[in-house]
Amino acid sequence: MSASNFVTSAVIQHLYIHVPFCAHLCPYCGFFKTRNVPAETRGFVPALLAELRWARANFDVRPLTVYFGGGTPTALSVSQLEELFAGWPWPLTAREFTVEANPLTVSARKAAVLRAAGVNRVSLGAQAFDAASLRLLGRRHDADGVRATVAVLRAAGFDNLNLDLMYALPGQTFAQWASSLSAAVALAPEHLSAYNLSYEEDTEFFRRFIVSGGGADTDREREFFLRTTAHLARHGYAQYEISNFARAGRESAHNRAYWRGEDYLGCGPGACSTVGLQRWQNLADNRRYIEALTVTGAPPRDIEPLTVKMKTAEKIMLGLRTREGVPLTLLTDQPDALENLIREGLLTVSGDRAALTLAGRLVTDSVAELLMG
Ligand code: SF4
């Protein structure tokens, strides 16, 4: 298919870059990633730049938000990052420019390179602050490593930091989790993401989960969730999505765009994109991704057509996870379900939107199913 087949007149304001390398592979992680050994990383940056040029030639991209995820973007070396920013085909002026980082891979020099390139938000994978939880998760850093990395980032001028945390780990006590939350809050990040541990297929954790009988303890997970929401609310972090909490005005604009169902382009091996009624995923294979871009200048990808119905269902599902909720115009097909859910205290309507109550947030998926018909 020629490049011109993909040209769209819609403006794409959100760009995701997948950097599929990590210094160490965590046993619970289901993202596409490999070790950051030279055999894997060689040729990655030139190939990614070729994909960015392909994107610029085929779409009207004006990045308002940029998000480098992975993997661990900071697993790239300083010179690889410099090469990437030097070849970046748009002005490096995104309003929100986030880079995910791992405590083991941020140096003062790397932080300065990111800052100079216009990165203004860093999302740090802390996960926990107690030694037992970190050991269980197979993380190589400790609590002091997180604190030291936050200090490096603050010294480099970052005033917008997120910390990622995980709860409902096997054997984790509420007291351990409360101490992790307190340690995270003590670092005064502008944003916190707290995820219920999920068992992703093809991970070591999933195998252990199956071997152990594989049943989720929903009462326990619910208790973790409620304690998290209450703890963070007490410290000034408002829950604006099921797993995301922010100081006023520090919500992630990039993630909000996903939850609103806006178009976005994803570049890099394994990255997903959604533009209009097309969704595609780049091949999750570093070698073949690099080869395809070197030979053809276009990313190898699987394209899936979407329908308006599919997109509406997705918008309902994602919107329900957020504080702002779902426009009522998307819910007109299920008036009875809407009325029942309001009567049961699971949903509340304000203006022209419907949003989950706290009780509703405990059963988000069931509510979404009812509203999607
Ligand atoms: S959790 Fe993060 S650091 Fe660990 S393997 Fe996954 S992407 Fe890499």
XYZ file of C-alpha atoms in Angstrom, residues 172-326:
155
model
C 1.242 -7.790 50.957
C -0.322 -6.428 54.129
C -2.409 -3.257 54.390
C 0.245 -1.880 56.733
C 3.005 -2.445 54.153
C 0.921 -0.731 51.515
C 0.098 2.204 53.792
C 3.799 2.685 54.490
C 4.583 2.630 50.743
C 1.860 5.200 50.110
C 3.169 7.404 52.921
C 6.727 7.144 51.617
C 5.538 8.088 48.140
C 3.508 11.054 49.412
C 6.514 12.232 51.457
C 8.353 12.776 48.165
C 5.601 15.230 47.112
C 5.094 14.017 43.541
C 2.524 15.985 41.573
C 0.858 12.760 40.411
C 0.526 9.177 41.618
C -0.600 6.098 39.697
C -1.620 3.179 41.908
C -2.454 -0.043 40.110
C -4.008 -3.225 41.346
C -1.516 -5.966 40.403
C -2.850 -7.793 37.363
C -1.648 -11.150 36.146
C -0.716 -10.690 32.490
C -0.555 -13.738 30.269
C 2.929 -14.933 29.317
C 4.514 -13.587 32.483
C 6.188 -15.401 35.340
C 3.552 -14.005 37.714
C 0.742 -15.420 35.572
C 2.347 -18.886 35.673
C 2.669 -18.655 39.462
C -0.943 -17.462 39.700
C -2.193 -20.440 37.703
C -0.070 -22.875 39.725
C -1.461 -21.420 42.955
C -5.042 -22.044 41.861
C -5.606 -18.722 40.111
C -8.523 -17.000 41.889
C -8.687 -13.269 42.551
C -9.591 -12.173 46.084
C -11.945 -9.360 45.107
C -12.794 -8.383 48.704
C -9.131 -7.888 49.458
C -8.566 -5.938 46.227
C -11.562 -3.741 47.003
C -10.168 -2.973 50.462
C -6.793 -2.005 48.970
C -8.573 0.238 46.478
C -10.700 1.998 49.116
C -7.744 2.519 51.439
C -5.685 3.924 48.554
C -8.375 6.390 47.516
C -8.922 7.559 51.105
C -5.199 7.819 51.917
C -4.409 9.877 48.825
C -7.495 12.093 49.215
C -6.311 12.944 52.746
C -3.036 14.142 51.235
C -4.538 16.279 48.492
C -4.441 13.839 45.567
C -7.786 13.687 43.782
C -8.724 10.502 41.994
C -9.447 11.492 38.392
C -9.273 7.963 36.969
C -9.615 4.599 38.688
C -5.821 4.229 39.071
C -4.677 7.837 38.795
C -4.441 10.617 41.361
C -3.196 14.164 40.974
C -2.721 17.494 42.640
C -5.083 20.091 41.141
C -4.085 20.857 37.562
C -1.509 18.042 37.369
C -3.677 15.410 35.681
C -1.955 13.765 32.711
C -3.177 15.420 29.503
C -1.824 12.535 27.425
C -3.666 9.831 29.314
C -6.802 11.944 29.386
C -6.706 12.023 25.589
C -6.717 8.192 25.548
C -9.623 8.066 27.972
C -11.604 10.553 25.860
C -11.075 8.386 22.792
C -9.004 10.974 20.894
C -6.759 9.960 17.999
C -3.145 9.190 18.769
C -0.139 7.848 16.916
C 2.138 5.267 18.482
C 5.632 4.751 17.097
C 8.190 2.075 17.939
C 8.025 -1.740 18.011
C 4.703 -3.007 19.378
C 3.162 0.502 19.611
C -0.573 0.946 18.946
C -2.233 3.809 17.075
C -5.834 4.850 16.615
C -6.752 7.302 13.882
C -10.390 7.706 12.929
C -11.822 4.267 12.241
C -8.446 2.562 11.977
C -6.362 0.988 14.686
C -3.019 -0.623 14.148
C -0.204 -2.185 16.076
C 3.393 -2.154 14.959
C 5.109 -5.504 14.866
C 6.415 -6.368 18.336
C 9.796 -7.565 17.096
C 12.812 -5.248 17.263
C 14.836 -6.852 14.447
C 11.986 -6.978 11.967
C 10.819 -3.474 12.899
C 14.308 -2.080 12.255
C 14.680 -4.049 9.004
C 11.310 -2.904 7.639
C 12.008 0.739 8.359
C 15.510 0.499 6.930
C 14.288 -1.114 3.698
C 10.865 0.486 3.123
C 10.813 3.553 5.388
C 7.439 2.424 6.769
C 6.606 0.545 9.980
C 5.464 -3.102 9.773
C 1.967 -3.131 11.245
C -1.333 -4.954 11.544
C -4.327 -2.773 10.734
C -7.744 -3.374 12.261
C -10.793 -1.491 10.992
C -13.058 -0.078 13.709
C -16.759 0.729 13.579
C -18.527 3.681 15.147
C -20.230 1.203 17.498
C -16.878 -0.196 18.652
C -15.510 3.288 19.261
C -18.607 4.333 21.180
C -18.364 1.243 23.400
C -14.715 2.018 24.057
C -15.465 5.635 24.914
C -18.092 4.484 27.412
C -15.723 1.971 29.001
C -12.788 4.385 29.238
C -14.890 7.426 30.141
C -16.487 5.574 33.032
C -13.050 5.107 34.568
C -12.662 8.873 34.800
C -13.950 11.518 37.169
C -15.402 13.528 34.271
C -17.387 10.503 33.120
C -19.212 9.913 29.843
